[in-house]
PDB file of C-alpha atoms and ligand atoms in Angstrom:
ATOM      1  CA  UNK A 681      90.778 109.703 138.896  1.00 44.00           C
ATOM      2  CA  UNK A 682      87.159 110.418 139.166  1.00 44.00           C
ATOM      3  CA  UNK A 683      85.740 106.665 139.343  1.00 52.00           C
ATOM      4  CA  UNK A 684      82.541 106.791 138.085  1.00 63.00           C
ATOM      5  CA  UNK A 685      79.337 104.499 138.384  1.00 73.00           C
ATOM      6  CA  UNK A 686      78.843 101.965 135.303  1.00 72.00           C
ATOM      7  CA  UNK A 687      75.577 103.051 135.332  1.00 78.00           C
ATOM      8  CA  UNK A 688      75.960 107.146 134.916  1.00 89.00           C
ATOM      9  CA  UNK A 689      78.556 106.336 131.959  1.00 96.00           C
ATOM     10  CA  UNK A 690      76.398 107.648 129.162  1.00 97.00           C
ATOM     11  CA  UNK A 691      74.634 105.831 126.043  1.00 98.00           C
ATOM     12  CA  UNK A 692      73.981 107.710 123.327  1.00 98.00           C
ATOM     13  CA  UNK A 693      71.525 104.634 121.051  1.00 98.00           C
ATOM     14  CA  UNK A 694      71.046 105.278 117.481  1.00 98.00           C
ATOM     15  CA  UNK A 695      68.020 103.037 115.557  1.00 98.00           C
ATOM     16  CA  UNK A 696      66.298 102.945 112.578  1.00 96.00           C
ATOM     17  CA  UNK A 697      65.967 101.658 109.471  1.00 95.00           C
ATOM     18  CA  UNK A 698      68.821 101.239 106.450  1.00 89.00           C
ATOM     19  CA  UNK A 699      69.484 104.099 104.712  1.00 88.00           C
ATOM     20  CA  UNK A 700      68.609 106.664 106.581  1.00 92.00           C
ATOM     21  CA  UNK A 701      72.677 108.310 107.911  1.00 91.00           C
ATOM     22  CA  UNK A 702      73.060 105.989 111.191  1.00 94.00           C
ATOM     23  CA  UNK A 703      76.336 104.866 110.977  1.00 91.00           C
ATOM     24  CA  UNK A 704      77.673 108.515 109.620  1.00 92.00           C
ATOM     25  CA  UNK A 705      75.876 109.922 112.229  1.00 95.00           C
ATOM     26  CA  UNK A 706      77.038 107.870 114.526  1.00 95.00           C
ATOM     27  CA  UNK A 707      80.524 107.976 113.038  1.00 92.00           C
ATOM     28  CA  UNK A 708      80.751 111.752 113.976  1.00 95.00           C
ATOM     29  CA  UNK A 709      79.450 111.374 116.752  1.00 96.00           C
ATOM     30  CA  UNK A 710      81.884 108.450 117.757  1.00 94.00           C
ATOM     31  CA  UNK A 711      85.175 111.043 116.364  1.00 93.00           C
ATOM     32  CA  UNK A 712      83.421 114.478 118.258  1.00 95.00           C
ATOM     33  CA  UNK A 713      82.703 112.573 121.628  1.00 96.00           C
ATOM     34  CA  UNK A 714      86.069 110.131 121.296  1.00 93.00           C
ATOM     35  CA  UNK A 715      84.013 107.266 123.158  1.00 95.00           C
ATOM     36  CA  UNK A 716      83.315 104.040 122.169  1.00 94.00           C
ATOM     37  CA  UNK A 717      80.803 102.784 119.583  1.00 94.00           C
ATOM     38  CA  UNK A 718      79.504  99.719 119.269  1.00 96.00           C
ATOM     39  CA  UNK A 719      78.224  98.400 115.447  1.00 95.00           C
ATOM     40  CA  UNK A 720      75.331  96.268 116.670  1.00 97.00           C
ATOM     41  CA  UNK A 721      74.318  94.840 112.671  1.00 97.00           C
ATOM     42  CA  UNK A 722      77.964  94.057 112.600  1.00 97.00           C
ATOM     43  CA  UNK A 723      77.663  91.291 115.443  1.00 98.00           C
ATOM     44  CA  UNK A 724      74.851  89.917 113.082  1.00 98.00           C
ATOM     45  CA  UNK A 725      76.059  90.464 109.057  1.00 97.00           C
ATOM     46  CA  UNK A 726      78.987  88.324 111.190  1.00 98.00           C
ATOM     47  CA  UNK A 727      77.055  85.670 112.422  1.00 98.00           C
ATOM     48  CA  UNK A 728      75.098  85.471 109.064  1.00 98.00           C
ATOM     49  CA  UNK A 729      78.952  85.416 106.874  1.00 97.00           C
ATOM     50  CA  UNK A 730      80.322  82.484 110.378  1.00 98.00           C
ATOM     51  CA  UNK A 731      77.028  79.962 109.187  1.00 98.00           C
ATOM     52  CA  UNK A 732      77.103  80.910 105.615  1.00 97.00           C
ATOM     53  CA  UNK A 733      81.130  79.268 106.002  1.00 96.00           C
ATOM     54  CA  UNK A 734      80.343  76.197 108.201  1.00 97.00           C
ATOM     55  CA  UNK A 735      77.070  76.153 106.037  1.00 97.00           C
ATOM     56  CA  UNK A 736      74.756  77.169 108.491  1.00 98.00           C
ATOM     57  CA  UNK A 737      70.852  77.049 107.699  1.00 96.00           C
ATOM     58  CA  UNK A 738      68.773  79.663 108.591  1.00 93.00           C
ATOM     59  CA  UNK A 739      66.065  78.679 109.598  1.00 93.00           C
ATOM     60  CA  UNK A 740      68.586  76.229 111.800  1.00 97.00           C
ATOM     61  CA  UNK A 741      68.469  77.554 115.866  1.00 97.00           C
ATOM     62  CA  UNK A 742      69.791  75.704 118.119  1.00 97.00           C
ATOM     63  CA  UNK A 743      72.940  75.719 115.978  1.00 98.00           C
ATOM     64  CA  UNK A 744      73.060  79.558 114.935  1.00 98.00           C
ATOM     65  CA  UNK A 745      72.578  79.960 118.606  1.00 98.00           C
ATOM     66  CA  UNK A 746      75.212  77.916 119.359  1.00 98.00           C
ATOM     67  CA  UNK A 747      77.731  79.660 116.375  1.00 98.00           C
ATOM     68  CA  UNK A 748      76.586  83.574 118.164  1.00 98.00           C
ATOM     69  CA  UNK A 749      77.477  81.917 121.963  1.00 97.00           C
ATOM     70  CA  UNK A 750      80.499  81.074 120.596  1.00 96.00           C
ATOM     71  CA  UNK A 751      81.659  83.812 117.557  1.00 96.00           C
ATOM     72  CA  UNK A 752      84.796  84.386 117.067  1.00 95.00           C
ATOM     73  CA  UNK A 753      84.386  88.086 116.224  1.00 96.00           C
ATOM     74  CA  UNK A 754      86.602  91.083 117.205  1.00 93.00           C
ATOM     75  CA  UNK A 755      86.304  94.609 116.110  1.00 92.00           C
ATOM     76  CA  UNK A 756      89.985  96.215 116.519  1.00 89.00           C
ATOM     77  CA  UNK A 757      91.247  99.989 116.021  1.00 81.00           C
ATOM     78  CA  UNK A 758      92.117  99.991 112.658  1.00 78.00           C
ATOM     79  CA  UNK A 759      92.757 104.272 112.349  1.00 72.00           C
ATOM     80  CA  UNK A 760      91.782 106.932 114.271  1.00 66.00           C
ATOM     81  CA  UNK A 761      88.539 107.745 115.696  1.00 62.00           C
ATOM     82  CA  UNK A 762      85.335 105.029 114.326  1.00 64.00           C
ATOM     83  CA  UNK A 763      87.633 103.163 112.168  1.00 77.00           C
ATOM     84  CA  UNK A 764      87.368  99.318 112.834  1.00 86.00           C
ATOM     85  CA  UNK A 765      87.998  96.244 110.934  1.00 92.00           C
ATOM     86  CA  UNK A 766      85.524  93.726 111.765  1.00 95.00           C
ATOM     87  CA  UNK A 767      87.666  89.774 112.105  1.00 96.00           C
ATOM     88  CA  UNK A 768      85.853  87.397 111.535  1.00 97.00           C
ATOM     89  CA  UNK A 769      88.154  83.551 112.986  1.00 95.00           C
ATOM     90  CA  UNK A 770      91.661  85.512 112.121  1.00 94.00           C
ATOM     91  CA  UNK A 771      90.565  86.614 109.084  1.00 96.00           C
ATOM     92  CA  UNK A 772      90.178  90.289 108.035  1.00 96.00           C
ATOM     93  CA  UNK A 773      86.211  90.363 106.406  1.00 97.00           C
ATOM     94  CA  UNK A 774      85.096  94.460 106.132  1.00 94.00           C
ATOM     95  CA  UNK A 775      84.268  94.722 103.578  1.00 91.00           C
ATOM     96  CA  UNK A 776      83.004  91.034 103.564  1.00 94.00           C
ATOM     97  CA  UNK A 777      79.927  91.667 105.593  1.00 95.00           C
ATOM     98  CA  UNK A 778      79.545  95.538 103.646  1.00 89.00           C
ATOM     99  CA  UNK A 779      77.645  94.002 100.748  1.00 87.00           C
ATOM    100  CA  UNK A 780      73.812  94.237  99.862  1.00 85.00           C
ATOM    101  CA  UNK A 781      74.171  90.578 100.266  1.00 90.00           C
ATOM    102  CA  UNK A 782      75.347  89.608 103.324  1.00 93.00           C
ATOM    103  CA  UNK A 783      72.778  92.919 105.197  1.00 92.00           C
ATOM    104  CA  UNK A 784      69.839  90.768 104.392  1.00 91.00           C
ATOM    105  CA  UNK A 785      72.025  87.256 105.155  1.00 95.00           C
ATOM    106  CA  UNK A 786      72.295  89.495 108.543  1.00 97.00           C
ATOM    107  CA  UNK A 787      68.204  89.726 107.984  1.00 95.00           C
ATOM    108  CA  UNK A 788      67.159  86.477 108.129  1.00 96.00           C
ATOM    109  CA  UNK A 789      68.899  85.314 111.501  1.00 97.00           C
ATOM    110  CA  UNK A 790      68.617  88.488 113.415  1.00 97.00           C
ATOM    111  CA  UNK A 791      64.516  87.547 114.067  1.00 96.00           C
ATOM    112  CA  UNK A 792      65.749  83.956 116.612  1.00 97.00           C
ATOM    113  CA  UNK A 793      65.229  84.840 119.753  1.00 97.00           C
ATOM    114  CA  UNK A 794      68.326  83.187 120.540  1.00 97.00           C
ATOM    115  CA  UNK A 795      70.066  84.814 118.734  1.00 98.00           C
ATOM    116  CA  UNK A 796      69.095  87.486 119.938  1.00 97.00           C
ATOM    117  CA  UNK A 797      70.050  86.769 123.368  1.00 97.00           C
ATOM    118  CA  UNK A 798      73.063  85.347 123.150  1.00 97.00           C
ATOM    119  CA  UNK A 799      74.528  88.092 121.593  1.00 98.00           C
ATOM    120  CA  UNK A 800      72.828  90.553 124.103  1.00 97.00           C
ATOM    121  CA  UNK A 801      76.010  90.186 127.096  1.00 95.00           C
ATOM    122  CA  UNK A 802      78.594  90.518 123.887  1.00 95.00           C
ATOM    123  CA  UNK A 803      76.965  94.689 122.365  1.00 97.00           C
ATOM    124  CA  UNK A 804      75.985  95.071 126.355  1.00 97.00           C
ATOM    125  CA  UNK A 805      80.023  94.691 127.043  1.00 96.00           C
ATOM    126  CA  UNK A 806      81.212  98.556 125.143  1.00 95.00           C
ATOM    127  CA  UNK A 807      79.206  99.941 127.729  1.00 97.00           C
ATOM    128  CA  UNK A 808      82.412 101.389 128.774  1.00 96.00           C
ATOM    129  CA  UNK A 809      83.708 104.282 129.559  1.00 96.00           C
ATOM    130  CA  UNK A 810      84.202 107.902 128.686  1.00 96.00           C
ATOM    131  CA  UNK A 811      80.725 106.728 126.692  1.00 97.00           C
ATOM    132  CA  UNK A 812      79.236 104.396 124.040  1.00 97.00           C
ATOM    133  CA  UNK A 813      77.420 105.563 120.880  1.00 97.00           C
ATOM    134  CA  UNK A 814      75.486 102.967 120.012  1.00 97.00           C
ATOM    135  CA  UNK A 815      74.142 101.579 115.991  1.00 97.00           C
ATOM    136  CA  UNK A 816      70.919  99.912 115.634  1.00 97.00           C
ATOM    137  CA  UNK A 817      67.903  98.803 115.463  1.00 97.00           C
ATOM    138  CA  UNK A 818      66.862  97.280 119.406  1.00 97.00           C
ATOM    139  CA  UNK A 819      70.088  99.198 121.086  1.00 98.00           C
ATOM    140  CA  UNK A 820      67.111 102.184 122.643  1.00 98.00           C
ATOM    141  CA  UNK A 821      64.232  99.558 123.144  1.00 97.00           C
ATOM    142  CA  UNK A 822      66.023  96.597 124.199  1.00 97.00           C
ATOM    143  CA  UNK A 823      69.648  96.716 124.661  1.00 98.00           C
ATOM    144  CA  UNK A 824      70.284  99.878 126.698  1.00 98.00           C
ATOM    145  CA  UNK A 825      67.209 101.049 127.457  1.00 98.00           C
ATOM    146  CA  UNK A 826      68.426 103.532 130.224  1.00 97.00           C
ATOM    147  CA  UNK A 827      70.392 105.243 127.172  1.00 98.00           C
ATOM    148  CA  UNK A 828      71.201 108.728 128.010  1.00 98.00           C
ATOM    149  CA  UNK A 829      69.810 109.932 124.820  1.00 98.00           C
ATOM    150  CA  UNK A 830      67.779 107.804 122.631  1.00 98.00           C
ATOM    151  CA  UNK A 831      67.755 108.934 118.435  1.00 98.00           C
ATOM    152  CA  UNK A 832      65.637 107.253 115.608  1.00 98.00           C
ATOM    153  CA  UNK A 833      66.676 108.393 112.778  1.00 97.00           C
ATOM    154  CA  UNK A 834      63.895 107.834 109.393  1.00 96.00           C
ATOM    155  CA  UNK A 835      64.268 108.422 105.711  1.00 94.00           C
ATOM    156  CA  UNK A 836      61.732 107.698 102.762  1.00 92.00           C
ATOM    157  CA  UNK A 837      62.212 104.578 101.257  1.00 90.00           C
ATOM    158  CA  UNK A 838      62.822 106.138  98.172  1.00 90.00           C
ATOM    159  CA  UNK A 839      65.630 108.199  99.386  1.00 93.00           C
ATOM    160  CA  UNK A 840      67.316 105.759 100.985  1.00 93.00           C
ATOM    161  CA  UNK A 841      67.302 103.769  98.725  1.00 93.00           C
ATOM    162  CA  UNK A 842      69.171 106.776  96.322  1.00 93.00           C
ATOM    163  CA  UNK A 843      71.010 106.548  99.423  1.00 90.00           C
ATOM    164  CA  UNK A 844      72.412 103.286  99.219  1.00 88.00           C
ATOM    165  CA  UNK A 845      72.734 103.073  95.215  1.00 92.00           C
ATOM    166  CA  UNK A 846      75.378 106.448  95.144  1.00 91.00           C
ATOM    167  CA  UNK A 847      77.490 104.630  97.472  1.00 85.00           C
ATOM    168  CA  UNK A 848      77.414 101.516  95.761  1.00 86.00           C
ATOM    169  CA  UNK A 849      78.923 103.479  92.829  1.00 89.00           C
ATOM    170  CA  UNK A 850      81.586 105.162  94.597  1.00 89.00           C
ATOM    171  CA  UNK A 851      83.417 102.558  95.353  1.00 83.00           C
ATOM    172  CA  UNK A 852      82.374 101.508  91.513  1.00 86.00           C
ATOM    173  CA  UNK A 853      79.908  98.554  92.428  1.00 82.00           C
ATOM    174  CA  UNK A 854      76.928  98.492  89.930  1.00 86.00           C
ATOM    175  CA  UNK A 855      72.764  98.336  90.727  1.00 87.00           C
ATOM    176  CA  UNK A 856      69.742  99.641  90.061  1.00 90.00           C
ATOM    177  CA  UNK A 857      67.589 101.238  91.829  1.00 93.00           C
ATOM    178  CA  UNK A 858      64.506  98.872  90.517  1.00 93.00           C
ATOM    179  CA  UNK A 859      66.051  96.630  92.588  1.00 91.00           C
ATOM    180  CA  UNK A 860      67.951  97.781  95.972  1.00 90.00           C
ATOM    181  CA  UNK A 861      64.655  99.240  96.160  1.00 91.00           C
ATOM    182  CA  UNK A 862      62.405  96.380  95.943  1.00 91.00           C
ATOM    183  CA  UNK A 863      65.646  94.441  98.641  1.00 89.00           C
ATOM    184  CA  UNK A 864      65.568  98.097 101.053  1.00 91.00           C
ATOM    185  CA  UNK A 865      61.437  97.138 101.415  1.00 91.00           C
ATOM    186  CA  UNK A 866      61.847  93.459 101.713  1.00 91.00           C
ATOM    187  CA  UNK A 867      64.998  94.175 104.714  1.00 91.00           C
ATOM    188  CA  UNK A 868      62.827  96.455 105.771  1.00 92.00           C
ATOM    189  CA  UNK A 869      59.051  94.443 106.330  1.00 92.00           C
ATOM    190  CA  UNK A 870      61.331  91.821 107.898  1.00 93.00           C
ATOM    191  CA  UNK A 871      63.456  93.595 110.653  1.00 94.00           C
ATOM    192  CA  UNK A 872      60.223  96.195 111.168  1.00 95.00           C
ATOM    193  CA  UNK A 873      57.195  92.444 111.951  1.00 95.00           C
ATOM    194  CA  UNK A 874      59.594  90.065 113.369  1.00 95.00           C
ATOM    195  CA  UNK A 875      58.292  88.694 116.876  1.00 94.00           C
ATOM    196  CA  UNK A 876      61.938  89.096 118.701  1.00 94.00           C
ATOM    197  CA  UNK A 877      63.289  92.922 119.192  1.00 93.00           C
ATOM    198  CA  UNK A 878      61.153  95.051 116.338  1.00 95.00           C
ATOM    199  CA  UNK A 879      62.333  98.004 114.754  1.00 95.00           C
ATOM    200  CA  UNK A 880      60.150 100.605 116.132  1.00 95.00           C
ATOM    201  CA  UNK A 881      61.716 104.033 117.662  1.00 97.00           C
ATOM    202  CA  UNK A 882      61.391 103.997 121.887  1.00 98.00           C
ATOM    203  CA  UNK A 883      59.446 105.250 123.737  1.00 97.00           C
ATOM    204  CA  UNK A 884      61.829 108.063 124.828  1.00 98.00           C
ATOM    205  CA  UNK A 885      62.957 107.964 121.326  1.00 98.00           C
ATOM    206  CA  UNK A 886      63.683 111.552 119.688  1.00 98.00           C
ATOM    207  CA  UNK A 887      63.139 111.165 115.694  1.00 98.00           C
ATOM    208  CA  UNK A 888      64.927 112.715 113.347  1.00 97.00           C
ATOM    209  CA  UNK A 889      63.754 112.892 109.608  1.00 96.00           C
ATOM    210  CA  UNK A 890      66.709 112.649 106.756  1.00 94.00           C
ATOM    211  CA  UNK A 891      64.432 112.681 103.921  1.00 93.00           C
ATOM    212  CA  UNK A 892      65.032 115.880 102.631  1.00 92.00           C
ATOM    213  CA  UNK A 893      68.142 117.009 105.167  1.00 92.00           C
ATOM    214  CA  UNK A 894      71.579 117.518 104.188  1.00 89.00           C
ATOM    215  CA  UNK A 895      74.381 115.492 106.044  1.00 90.00           C
ATOM    216  CA  UNK A 896      75.892 118.781 107.198  1.00 93.00           C
ATOM    217  CA  UNK A 897      71.994 119.496 108.628  1.00 95.00           C
ATOM    218  CA  UNK A 898      71.874 116.313 110.783  1.00 95.00           C
ATOM    219  CA  UNK A 899      75.146 116.414 112.354  1.00 96.00           C
ATOM    220  CA  UNK A 900      73.592 119.895 113.685  1.00 96.00           C
ATOM    221  CA  UNK A 901      70.516 118.367 114.898  1.00 97.00           C
ATOM    222  CA  UNK A 902      72.041 115.678 116.429  1.00 97.00           C
ATOM    223  CA  UNK A 903      74.822 118.303 117.914  1.00 97.00           C
ATOM    224  CA  UNK A 904      72.189 120.108 119.024  1.00 97.00           C
ATOM    225  CA  UNK A 905      70.628 117.974 120.441  1.00 97.00           C
ATOM    226  CA  UNK A 906      73.450 115.773 122.207  1.00 98.00           C
ATOM    227  CA  UNK A 907      75.038 118.930 123.645  1.00 97.00           C
ATOM    228  CA  UNK A 908      70.784 119.660 125.318  1.00 96.00           C
ATOM    229  CA  UNK A 909      70.913 116.583 127.005  1.00 96.00           C
ATOM    230  CA  UNK A 910      74.517 116.537 128.115  1.00 94.00           C
ATOM    231  CA  UNK A 911      75.003 119.797 129.309  1.00 91.00           C
ATOM    232  CA  UNK A 912      79.496 118.741 130.329  1.00 90.00           C
ATOM    233  CA  UNK A 913      79.656 118.663 126.592  1.00 92.00           C
ATOM    234  CA  UNK A 914      80.050 121.565 124.796  1.00 84.00           C
TER     235      UNK A 914
HETATM  236  O1  C5P B1289      72.513  97.803 110.674  1.00 83.41           O
HETATM  237  P1  C5P B1289      72.811  96.913 109.597  1.00 83.41           P
HETATM  238  O2  C5P B1289      71.961  97.334 108.191  1.00 83.41           O
HETATM  239  O3  C5P B1289      74.150  96.562 109.678  1.00 83.41           O
HETATM  240  O4  C5P B1289      71.711  95.451 110.104  1.00 83.41           O
HETATM  241  C1  C5P B1289      71.843  94.674 109.339  1.00 83.41           C
HETATM  242  C2  C5P B1289      70.631  93.599 109.940  1.00 83.41           C
HETATM  243  O5  C5P B1289      71.669  92.815 111.123  1.00 83.41           O
HETATM  244  C3  C5P B1289      69.465  94.135 109.833  1.00 83.41           C
HETATM  245  O6  C5P B1289      68.320  94.151 108.767  1.00 83.41           O
HETATM  246  C4  C5P B1289      68.299  93.949 110.478  1.00 83.41           C
HETATM  247  O7  C5P B1289      67.917  92.727 110.221  1.00 83.41           O
HETATM  248  C5  C5P B1289      69.745  93.371 111.919  1.00 83.41           C
HETATM  249  N1  C5P B1289      70.286  94.008 113.455  1.00 83.41           N
HETATM  250  C6  C5P B1289      69.616  93.254 114.503  1.00 83.41           C
HETATM  251  N2  C5P B1289      69.414  94.871 114.855  1.00 83.41           N
HETATM  252  C7  C5P B1289      70.486  95.913 115.575  1.00 83.41           C
HETATM  253  C8  C5P B1289      71.518  95.743 114.318  1.00 83.41           C
HETATM  254  C9  C5P B1289      71.141  94.735 112.651  1.00 83.41           C
HETATM  255  O8  C5P B1289      68.055  93.004 114.010  1.00 83.41           O
HETATM  256  N3  C5P B1289      69.927  95.265 116.007  1.00 83.41           N
END
């Protein structure tokens, strides 16, 4: 067996605001490359849920950091490729953390520096052979600055709200475009203006605007970038 040192294990980071297609692209990359997958947003969502379950307020930084340090969360493989079940305190919470409310709650605990520090080593632990695909806001800037390829996905706020509306309607959840647009704008503002690890492209990131691209075109573009950057991948 060839021993590859940890620093040689490739990493692809996919950052950007919500609704740009990060999740779809990351599951495509994970399935194609058969690499490990870090859904860092799920960690912040689970933390917010655990805090709610324990009655901890969003401004109780000490209690939130302690909770983040001791968070009993597990990502269990649930099927082929990137399918995982998120388990908090032995209870499957995969669907509970996917709501708009859970996303907003996550963005309220995410600005706390001590929380981000407490979750850092947990995220770094996903960096294992044969490679890692990491989805989030600060994957390329803070958590994995050494990444092999950094992708930053963007799309207009209007297009992102439309996509989110379609996703919710496909799941039979009712929502309206105006409220969704307002929620997305509010979350973007919070994520981009916070002092700790704000949402922004890494200096060496490749920016891909998905506003007017279908998912197949985005997949093709990103597959080309991966093959160019990592020649062993055909
Ligand atoms: O990506 P997702 O929508 O699951 O993220 C939920 C929230 O968690 C984001 O709006 C952001 O506030 C926070 N987050 C973060 N850093 C990450 C991933 C997510 O601050 N790396």
